[in-house]
Amino acid sequence: MLMKYQQILEEIHKEVVPLLGDGKVADYIPELAKVDPGKFGIYLLFLNEEAYYIGDAHEKFSIQSISKVFMLALTVAHLGEKVYERVNVEPSGDPFNSLVQLEYECGIPRNPFINSGALVITDLMISHLNNPKEELLSFIRELVGQEDICYNETIAASEKACGFKNAAMVNLMKSFGNIKNDVEEVLDLYFDFCSIEMNCNELARAFRVFANHGKGVIDAKRYITESQFKRMTAIMQTCGFYDEAGEFAFRVGLPGKSGVGGGIAAILPGEYSIVVWSPGLNPKGNSLAGMKALELFTTKTGTSIF
């Protein structure tokens, strides 16, 4: 039987509308506090170019921690397994900005998708790329296939103005010798990375490369190796949703990454990428309606990695 994906997205939209007022936007970042919590969009993109969407799927938002997937992909493409000498690959089980765990484990972050891990990745990028700020943006633009993907300087400045815990993490890791570059340079670049703005359509196109085992769909260009894809996908599955990764695996069953801007990008390898955006967050920092929408999608379509 032919799956009616557009009808399924419309059903999901109706079912999650009551949740749109229940989540809380990330108001600890002043610029994100201004976002309308009633926004909601989904974009579903298959490897064969079929696409379905609903709601605010073409409105740009701050991707925040979803950028950590692109940061890791670009870094492992350059450095390979050496990346994992500086950052581990275990779920944290603690909040994404925990200092206690970082000190207990001698400045080695649990994984690349918590803040401390992404700060180490940022440090690696500074050490090994000629112009990491421009190279990451070029990398994402190439994955999407368009040039109007940009940083939001206002959001980056807003994050820097209140990024005290991130500053504490960098300095703590510096004291353990796991940050090699200037602390302020690492922080500035990290906040830039988090400020990237994309919409559901653009994120789905970028993540389709990961759904296609690390290579382009149209030109078959390989961005990461099969081995690197396998490891990155495993980290997305086990560490991509802060300390709620187990719940996401249990309810949704797809590898992916969330961000406190309300976005969630996920993939079914070999099949599709799907992105949902709803700015209202649950207490763990994941999109409340977004998680429910993806749970409904994999339930209604019978698709997951399990």
C-alpha positions as CSV (number, residue, x, y, z in Angstrom):
1,M,0.0,0.0,0.0
2,L,1.3,3.4,-0.9
3,M,2.1,5.5,2.2
4,K,0.2,8.8,2.3
5,Y,3.0,10.9,3.8
6,Q,1.3,14.3,3.4
7,Q,-1.8,13.1,5.1
8,I,0.3,11.6,7.9
9,L,2.1,15.0,8.4
10,E,-1.3,16.8,8.5
11,E,-2.6,14.3,11.1
12,I,0.5,14.8,13.2
13,H,0.2,18.6,13.0
14,K,-3.4,18.4,14.4
15,E,-2.3,16.0,17.2
16,V,0.6,18.2,18.5
17,V,-1.2,21.6,18.3
18,P,-2.4,21.3,21.9
19,L,1.3,20.9,23.0
20,L,2.5,24.1,21.4
21,G,1.8,26.2,24.4
22,D,3.2,23.8,27.0
23,G,6.9,24.1,26.2
24,K,9.2,26.9,27.2
25,V,11.5,28.7,24.8
26,A,15.2,28.9,25.7
27,D,14.9,32.3,27.5
28,Y,18.3,32.0,29.1
29,I,19.6,33.2,25.7
30,P,17.9,36.6,25.4
31,E,17.5,36.5,21.6
32,L,15.9,33.1,21.7
33,A,13.4,34.3,24.3
34,K,11.8,36.4,21.5
35,V,10.8,33.4,19.3
36,D,7.1,32.7,18.9
37,P,6.5,29.4,20.8
38,G,3.5,28.7,18.6
39,K,5.7,28.0,15.5
40,F,5.7,24.4,14.1
41,G,7.1,22.9,11.0
42,I,8.1,19.5,9.6
43,Y,10.1,18.6,6.4
44,L,10.5,15.1,5.2
45,L,13.0,14.3,2.4
46,F,13.6,11.0,0.9
47,L,16.8,10.0,-1.0
48,N,14.8,9.7,-4.2
49,E,13.9,13.4,-3.9
50,E,10.3,12.9,-2.7
51,A,9.5,15.7,-0.2
52,Y,6.6,16.5,2.1
53,Y,6.2,19.3,4.5
54,I,3.8,21.2,6.7
55,G,3.6,24.4,8.8
56,D,6.6,26.7,9.2
57,A,9.0,24.4,7.4
58,H,10.6,27.3,5.4
59,E,11.1,29.8,8.2
60,K,14.7,30.1,9.4
61,F,15.6,29.5,13.1
62,S,18.7,29.2,15.2
63,I,19.9,25.6,14.8
64,Q,22.1,25.8,18.0
65,S,23.4,22.3,19.0
66,I,22.4,20.7,15.7
67,S,25.5,22.5,14.3
68,K,27.6,20.1,16.4
69,V,26.9,17.3,13.9
70,F,28.4,19.4,11.1
71,M,31.3,20.4,13.3
72,L,32.0,16.8,14.1
73,A,31.6,15.6,10.4
74,L,34.0,18.3,9.1
75,T,36.6,17.6,11.9
76,V,36.6,13.8,11.5
77,A,36.8,14.2,7.7
78,H,40.1,16.1,8.3
79,L,41.5,14.2,11.3
80,G,39.8,10.8,11.4
81,E,39.9,8.8,14.6
82,K,42.3,11.2,16.3
83,V,39.3,13.3,17.2
84,Y,38.2,10.6,19.7
85,E,41.5,10.9,21.6
86,R,40.3,14.3,22.9
87,V,36.6,13.5,23.4
88,N,34.8,10.3,24.4
89,V,31.7,8.7,22.8
90,E,29.6,7.8,25.9
91,P,26.1,9.2,26.8
92,S,26.5,11.8,29.5
93,G,23.4,11.1,31.7
94,D,23.9,14.6,32.9
95,P,22.8,18.1,31.7
96,F,24.6,19.2,28.5
97,N,26.5,21.9,30.4
98,S,27.5,19.9,33.5
99,L,30.7,21.0,35.1
100,V,30.8,18.3,37.8
101,Q,31.1,15.4,35.4
102,L,33.8,17.3,33.4
103,E,36.0,17.8,36.4
104,Y,35.5,14.3,37.7
105,E,36.7,12.9,34.3
106,C,39.8,15.2,34.2
107,G,38.6,17.5,31.4
108,I,37.7,14.9,28.8
109,P,34.1,15.4,27.7
110,R,31.8,12.4,27.5
111,N,30.8,13.0,23.9
112,P,31.1,15.6,21.1
113,F,27.4,16.6,21.4
114,I,27.4,18.1,24.9
115,N,28.7,21.6,25.2
116,S,32.2,20.7,26.6
117,G,32.6,18.1,23.8
118,A,31.7,20.6,21.1
119,L,34.1,23.2,22.6
120,V,36.9,20.6,22.2
121,I,35.9,20.0,18.6
122,T,36.0,23.8,18.1
123,D,39.5,23.8,19.6
124,L,40.5,21.1,17.2
125,M,39.1,23.0,14.2
126,I,41.1,26.1,15.2
127,S,44.3,24.0,15.3
128,H,43.8,22.1,12.1
129,L,41.7,24.3,9.7
130,N,43.0,27.4,8.0
131,N,39.7,29.4,8.6
132,P,37.3,27.2,10.6
133,K,34.5,29.8,10.7
134,E,34.3,30.1,6.9
135,E,35.1,26.4,6.2
136,L,32.2,25.2,8.4
137,L,29.8,27.6,6.7
138,S,31.1,26.5,3.2
139,F,30.7,22.8,4.3
140,I,27.1,23.3,5.3
141,R,26.3,25.4,2.2
142,E,27.6,22.6,0.0
143,L,25.6,20.0,1.9
144,V,22.4,22.0,1.4
145,G,23.2,23.2,-2.1
146,Q,22.6,26.9,-1.5
147,E,24.7,29.9,-0.4
148,D,22.3,31.8,1.9
149,I,23.2,29.9,5.1
150,C,24.7,32.4,7.5
151,Y,25.6,33.1,11.1
152,N,23.4,35.4,13.2
153,E,25.8,37.8,14.8
154,T,23.0,39.1,17.2
155,I,22.3,35.6,18.5
156,A,26.0,34.9,18.8
157,A,26.6,38.1,20.8
158,S,23.5,37.3,23.0
159,E,25.0,33.8,23.8
160,K,28.4,35.3,24.6
161,A,26.9,37.8,27.0
162,C,25.4,35.0,29.1
163,G,27.7,32.1,28.3
164,F,29.3,31.9,31.8
165,K,29.1,28.1,32.1
166,N,30.6,27.6,28.7
167,A,33.4,29.9,29.7
168,A,33.9,27.9,32.9
169,M,34.0,24.6,30.9
170,V,36.7,25.9,28.5
171,N,38.8,27.2,31.4
172,L,38.4,23.9,33.3
173,M,39.4,21.9,30.2
174,K,42.3,24.3,29.6
175,S,43.5,23.6,33.2
176,F,43.6,19.8,32.3
177,G,45.4,20.5,29.0
178,N,42.5,19.6,26.7
179,I,42.1,23.0,25.2
180,K,45.2,24.1,23.2
181,N,44.1,27.5,21.8
182,D,43.1,30.8,23.3
183,V,40.0,30.5,25.5
184,E,38.3,33.6,24.1
185,E,38.9,32.5,20.5
186,V,37.4,29.1,21.2
187,L,34.3,30.6,22.9
188,D,33.7,33.2,20.1
189,L,33.9,30.6,17.4
190,Y,31.7,28.2,19.3
191,F,29.0,30.8,19.8
192,D,29.2,31.6,16.1
193,F,28.6,28.0,15.2
194,C,25.6,27.8,17.4
195,S,24.1,30.9,15.9
196,I,23.7,29.4,12.4
197,E,20.2,29.9,11.0
198,M,18.5,27.3,8.8
199,N,15.0,26.1,8.1
200,C,13.5,22.6,8.2
201,N,13.9,22.3,4.4
202,E,17.6,23.2,4.5
203,L,18.4,21.0,7.5
204,A,16.7,18.1,5.8
205,R,18.8,18.5,2.7
206,A,22.0,18.8,4.8
207,F,21.1,15.7,6.9
208,R,20.2,13.7,3.8
209,V,23.9,13.3,3.2
210,F,24.1,11.5,6.5
211,A,21.0,9.4,5.6
212,N,23.0,8.5,2.5
213,H,25.9,7.1,4.5
214,G,28.0,10.2,4.2
215,K,27.9,10.9,0.5
216,G,25.9,13.3,-1.7
217,V,22.7,12.1,-3.2
218,I,23.0,13.8,-6.6
219,D,26.8,13.8,-7.2
220,A,27.7,10.9,-5.0
221,K,30.6,12.9,-3.5
222,R,31.8,11.3,-0.3
223,Y,32.0,13.7,2.6
224,I,32.9,11.2,5.3
225,T,33.8,7.5,5.0
226,E,31.5,4.6,5.7
227,S,33.4,4.0,9.0
228,Q,33.1,7.6,10.0
229,F,29.4,7.5,9.1
230,K,28.8,4.4,11.3
231,R,30.5,6.1,14.3
232,M,28.8,9.4,13.9
233,T,25.4,7.8,13.5
234,A,26.0,5.8,16.7
235,I,26.8,9.0,18.6
236,M,23.7,10.7,17.2
237,Q,21.6,7.7,18.4
238,T,23.1,7.5,21.9
239,C,24.1,11.1,22.6
240,G,22.1,13.4,20.3
241,F,19.4,14.5,22.7
242,Y,21.2,15.7,25.8
243,D,20.3,13.5,28.8
244,E,17.1,12.3,27.1
245,A,18.7,10.2,24.4
246,G,17.3,6.9,25.8
247,E,13.8,8.4,25.8
248,F,14.2,9.5,22.2
249,A,15.5,6.1,21.1
250,F,12.6,4.4,23.0
251,R,9.9,6.6,21.6
252,V,11.2,7.6,18.1
253,G,14.0,5.2,17.2
254,L,16.0,7.4,14.8
255,P,19.5,8.8,15.1
256,G,19.5,12.6,15.2
257,K,20.4,15.8,17.0
258,S,18.3,18.4,18.8
259,G,19.0,22.0,19.6
260,V,17.6,24.5,22.1
261,G,16.3,26.6,19.2
262,G,13.6,24.0,19.0
263,G,14.9,22.0,16.0
264,I,15.3,18.3,15.7
265,A,17.0,16.7,12.7
266,A,16.9,12.9,12.3
267,I,17.6,10.2,9.7
268,L,16.6,6.8,8.7
269,P,19.8,5.6,7.0
270,G,19.2,4.6,3.4
271,E,15.8,6.1,3.4
272,Y,15.1,9.7,4.5
273,S,15.9,12.7,6.6
274,I,13.3,14.5,8.6
275,V,13.4,17.8,10.5
276,V,10.9,19.3,12.9
277,W,10.9,22.7,14.5
278,S,8.9,23.8,17.5
279,P,10.6,26.3,19.9
280,G,8.9,25.3,23.1
281,L,11.2,23.0,25.0
282,N,10.7,20.3,27.6
283,P,12.7,20.4,30.9
284,K,15.6,18.4,29.2
285,G,16.0,21.1,26.5
286,N,14.4,19.2,23.6
287,S,11.5,20.4,21.6
288,L,8.3,19.2,23.4
289,A,6.0,19.1,20.3
290,G,9.0,18.1,18.1
291,M,9.7,14.9,20.0
292,K,6.0,14.0,20.0
293,A,5.7,14.7,16.3
294,L,8.6,12.3,15.5
295,E,7.2,9.7,17.8
296,L,3.9,9.9,15.9
297,F,5.7,9.8,12.6
298,T,7.7,6.6,13.2
299,T,4.6,5.0,14.8
300,K,2.3,5.9,11.9
301,T,4.8,4.9,9.2
302,G,6.3,1.9,10.9
303,T,9.8,3.2,10.2
304,S,12.7,3.3,12.6
305,I,16.2,1.7,12.9
306,F,14.7,-0.9,15.3
